[in-house]
Tab-separated table of C-alpha atoms in Angstrom:
chain	number	residue	atom	x	y	z
A	1	MET	CA	104.392	115.369	114.550
A	2	PRO	CA	100.845	116.196	115.564
A	3	LYS	CA	99.999	119.900	117.581
A	4	THR	CA	96.193	120.380	118.228
A	5	LYS	CA	94.606	117.518	119.830
A	6	PHE	CA	92.639	116.662	116.740
A	7	GLN	CA	96.180	115.727	114.922
A	8	GLY	CA	96.758	113.579	117.858
A	9	ILE	CA	93.617	111.374	117.615
A	10	ILE	CA	94.354	111.079	113.829
A	11	PHE	CA	98.223	110.134	114.080
A	12	GLY	CA	96.999	107.604	117.199
A	13	LEU	CA	94.678	105.918	115.421
A	14	LEU	CA	97.370	105.796	112.330
A	15	MET	CA	99.581	104.631	114.679
A	16	SER	CA	97.418	101.542	116.636
A	17	TYR	CA	95.451	100.252	112.925
A	18	SER	CA	99.058	100.456	111.490
A	19	MET	CA	100.747	98.240	114.256
A	20	ALA	CA	97.429	95.828	114.787
A	21	TYR	CA	97.365	95.296	111.366
A	22	GLY	CA	100.492	94.076	111.008
A	23	MET	CA	100.848	91.844	114.215
A	24	GLU	CA	97.602	90.186	113.393
A	25	ILE	CA	99.216	89.604	110.120
A	26	TYR	CA	102.283	87.914	111.840
A	27	ASN	CA	100.178	85.909	114.495
A	28	ILE	CA	97.809	84.958	111.959
A	29	ALA	CA	100.743	83.426	109.931
A	30	ILE	CA	101.970	81.868	112.627
A	31	LYS	CA	98.651	80.305	114.177
A	32	GLU	CA	97.698	79.218	110.326
A	33	ARG	CA	101.125	76.975	110.828
A	34	TYR	CA	102.802	79.193	107.602
A	35	LEU	CA	106.022	79.062	109.412
A	36	ALA	CA	106.285	75.471	109.523
A	37	MET	CA	105.361	74.843	105.616
A	38	ASN	CA	108.233	75.333	103.705
A	39	GLY	CA	108.870	78.754	102.717
A	40	GLY	CA	107.816	79.989	105.482
A	41	PHE	CA	106.226	84.092	104.905
A	42	SER	CA	106.526	83.611	101.651
A	43	ASN	CA	103.828	80.858	101.215
A	44	LEU	CA	101.276	83.955	102.480
A	45	THR	CA	98.755	84.294	100.178
A	46	ASN	CA	95.718	87.572	99.403
A	47	GLN	CA	93.566	85.403	101.625
A	48	ILE	CA	95.307	86.209	104.832
A	49	PHE	CA	95.472	90.058	103.998
A	50	LEU	CA	91.503	90.365	103.971
A	51	ASP	CA	91.491	87.800	107.263
A	52	VAL	CA	93.952	90.225	109.197
A	53	ALA	CA	90.878	93.232	108.894
A	54	ILE	CA	88.766	91.988	110.253
A	55	GLU	CA	90.844	91.552	113.558
A	56	ALA	CA	92.975	94.576	113.055
A	57	SER	CA	89.569	96.309	113.285
A	58	TYR	CA	89.538	95.304	116.257
A	59	MET	CA	92.616	94.809	117.806
A	60	GLY	CA	93.469	98.343	116.839
A	61	LEU	CA	90.993	99.699	118.744
A	62	PHE	CA	92.112	97.782	121.573
A	63	VAL	CA	95.998	99.894	120.714
A	64	PHE	CA	94.598	103.046	120.713
A	65	LEU	CA	92.451	102.573	123.972
A	66	PHE	CA	94.957	101.315	125.688
A	67	SER	CA	97.795	103.036	124.482
A	68	ASN	CA	95.931	106.791	124.787
A	69	LEU	CA	95.511	105.611	128.609
A	70	TRP	CA	98.553	104.150	129.743
A	71	GLY	CA	100.985	103.152	126.814
A	72	ASN	CA	101.941	106.292	125.553
A	73	ARG	CA	102.450	108.001	129.326
A	74	LEU	CA	104.526	104.913	130.446
A	75	GLY	CA	106.459	105.103	127.056
A	76	GLU	CA	107.086	108.842	127.399
A	77	LYS	CA	107.870	108.487	131.204
A	78	PHE	CA	110.905	106.129	130.895
A	79	ALA	CA	111.994	107.869	128.101
A	80	ASN	CA	112.450	110.861	129.506
A	81	LYS	CA	113.653	109.598	132.778
A	82	HIS	CA	116.862	108.002	130.005
A	83	MET	CA	117.558	110.682	127.752
A	84	ASN	CA	116.354	114.564	127.701
A	85	PRO	CA	114.116	115.416	125.025
A	86	THR	CA	115.208	119.065	124.916
A	87	LYS	CA	119.186	118.625	124.949
A	88	ASP	CA	119.212	115.223	122.850
A	89	ASN	CA	119.380	114.415	119.408
A	90	PRO	CA	115.827	115.142	118.946
A	91	TYR	CA	115.516	111.486	115.999
A	92	LEU	CA	117.568	109.478	118.743
A	93	TYR	CA	114.715	110.834	120.862
A	94	ARG	CA	111.900	110.011	119.157
A	95	LEU	CA	113.576	106.200	118.152
A	96	PHE	CA	114.341	105.821	122.188
A	97	ARG	CA	110.317	106.321	123.048
A	98	GLN	CA	109.303	104.626	120.446
A	99	ALA	CA	111.331	101.507	122.099
A	100	CYS	CA	109.849	102.466	125.628
A	101	THR	CA	106.260	102.375	124.252
A	102	VAL	CA	106.419	99.148	122.562
A	103	GLY	CA	108.344	97.552	126.102
A	104	ILE	CA	105.135	99.059	127.666
A	105	MET	CA	102.344	98.343	124.615
A	106	CYS	CA	103.132	94.728	124.121
A	107	PRO	CA	102.824	93.343	127.407
A	108	THR	CA	99.997	94.855	127.797
A	109	MET	CA	98.309	94.073	124.472
A	110	SER	CA	99.482	90.449	124.745
A	111	LEU	CA	97.550	90.191	127.504
A	112	VAL	CA	94.674	91.427	125.457
A	113	ALA	CA	94.997	88.678	123.110
A	114	SER	CA	95.624	85.774	125.763
A	115	ILE	CA	92.809	86.395	127.683
A	116	LEU	CA	90.395	87.278	124.368
A	117	PHE	CA	92.073	84.306	121.934
A	118	ASN	CA	93.124	81.652	124.275
A	119	VAL	CA	90.774	81.572	126.492
A	120	ILE	CA	87.584	83.416	125.829
A	121	LEU	CA	86.834	81.738	121.763
A	122	ALA	CA	89.360	78.824	122.704
A	123	GLY	CA	88.304	77.786	125.743
A	124	GLN	CA	91.702	77.948	128.217
A	125	SER	CA	91.701	77.675	131.501
A	126	ILE	CA	92.615	81.032	133.374
A	127	THR	CA	94.711	79.546	135.421
A	128	GLN	CA	96.732	78.892	132.504
A	129	LEU	CA	96.918	82.332	131.727
A	130	PRO	CA	100.164	83.840	133.464
A	131	ALA	CA	101.810	80.785	131.149
A	132	ILE	CA	99.926	82.492	127.818
A	133	TRP	CA	100.652	85.849	128.355
A	134	VAL	CA	104.000	85.324	129.721
A	135	GLY	CA	104.587	82.954	125.524
A	136	THR	CA	102.241	85.804	123.786
A	137	VAL	CA	105.118	88.724	124.780
A	138	LEU	CA	108.763	86.191	123.538
A	139	LYS	CA	106.571	86.221	121.075
A	140	ASN	CA	105.265	88.939	119.410
A	141	PHE	CA	108.080	90.779	121.513
A	142	PRO	CA	111.148	91.133	118.617
A	143	MET	CA	108.541	91.576	115.958
A	144	ALA	CA	105.995	94.254	117.688
A	145	PHE	CA	109.393	96.617	118.153
A	146	LEU	CA	110.738	95.551	114.211
A	147	TRP	CA	107.137	96.336	113.317
A	148	ASN	CA	106.928	99.886	114.954
A	149	MET	CA	110.582	100.631	114.534
A	150	TYR	CA	110.669	100.023	110.338
A	151	ALA	CA	106.872	99.516	109.104
A	152	ALA	CA	104.539	101.058	110.981
A	153	SER	CA	105.704	104.692	112.646
A	154	PRO	CA	107.404	105.321	108.832
A	155	PHE	CA	103.701	104.842	107.489
A	156	SER	CA	102.154	106.050	110.200
A	157	HIS	CA	103.984	109.438	109.789
A	158	ALA	CA	104.307	109.780	106.407
A	159	VAL	CA	100.541	109.126	105.665
A	160	PHE	CA	99.827	112.007	108.176
A	161	HIS	CA	102.852	114.183	107.045
A	162	LEU	CA	100.869	113.509	103.611
A	163	ILE	CA	97.425	114.815	105.177
A	164	PHE	CA	98.329	117.442	107.207
A	165	GLU	CA	100.559	119.574	105.190
A	166	HIS	CA	98.983	118.713	102.489
A	167	ARG	CA	95.880	120.477	104.396
A	168	ASN	CA	98.330	123.168	105.800
A	169	LYS	CA	99.139	124.475	101.990
A	170	THR	CA	95.534	124.645	101.084
A	171	GLN	CA	95.423	126.944	104.638
A	172	ASP	CA	97.951	128.798	103.540
A	173	LYS	CA	96.744	129.700	100.019
A	174	ILE	CA	93.133	130.306	101.382
A	175	THR	CA	95.797	133.260	103.490
A	176	GLU	CA	97.499	134.564	100.624
A	177	LYS	CA	94.685	135.446	98.963
A	178	THR	CA	92.932	136.822	101.604
């Protein structure tokens, strides 16, 4: 896990973009009606992964911004109300904290997506925003939870570990030589 502010930023960017990328694949697949076709998600094409990169590039920035402003803090605060990070199993605490953060971030990012994609770009009435937002949360929450637990978080931790474990080993070798 991150030990410095720089490492925290790198981990936050990895997590934000892996969440944004996965959720954009899911939402574009729904929008393009892959689920309605025979085979469902099995009908995805390579093109969707390129198309998603564009939307994920700016949605990842929103995720990073809002997770740093309140998502991570509120998720941690809620987790600490129900578990003790120093006494409870560290792995279970981390999973619970992730779940709590998803519980904050999914409604936040669903609101951002509802405003951006439905109101601004699709021209729907702002008066419909509450209904659009609720529908977006209901659609996205199960996927956000599962994607975070089983894909984005393990991926982000693995990449973070590769980056900083390699860096630590290199620094240790330099220290040994001097």
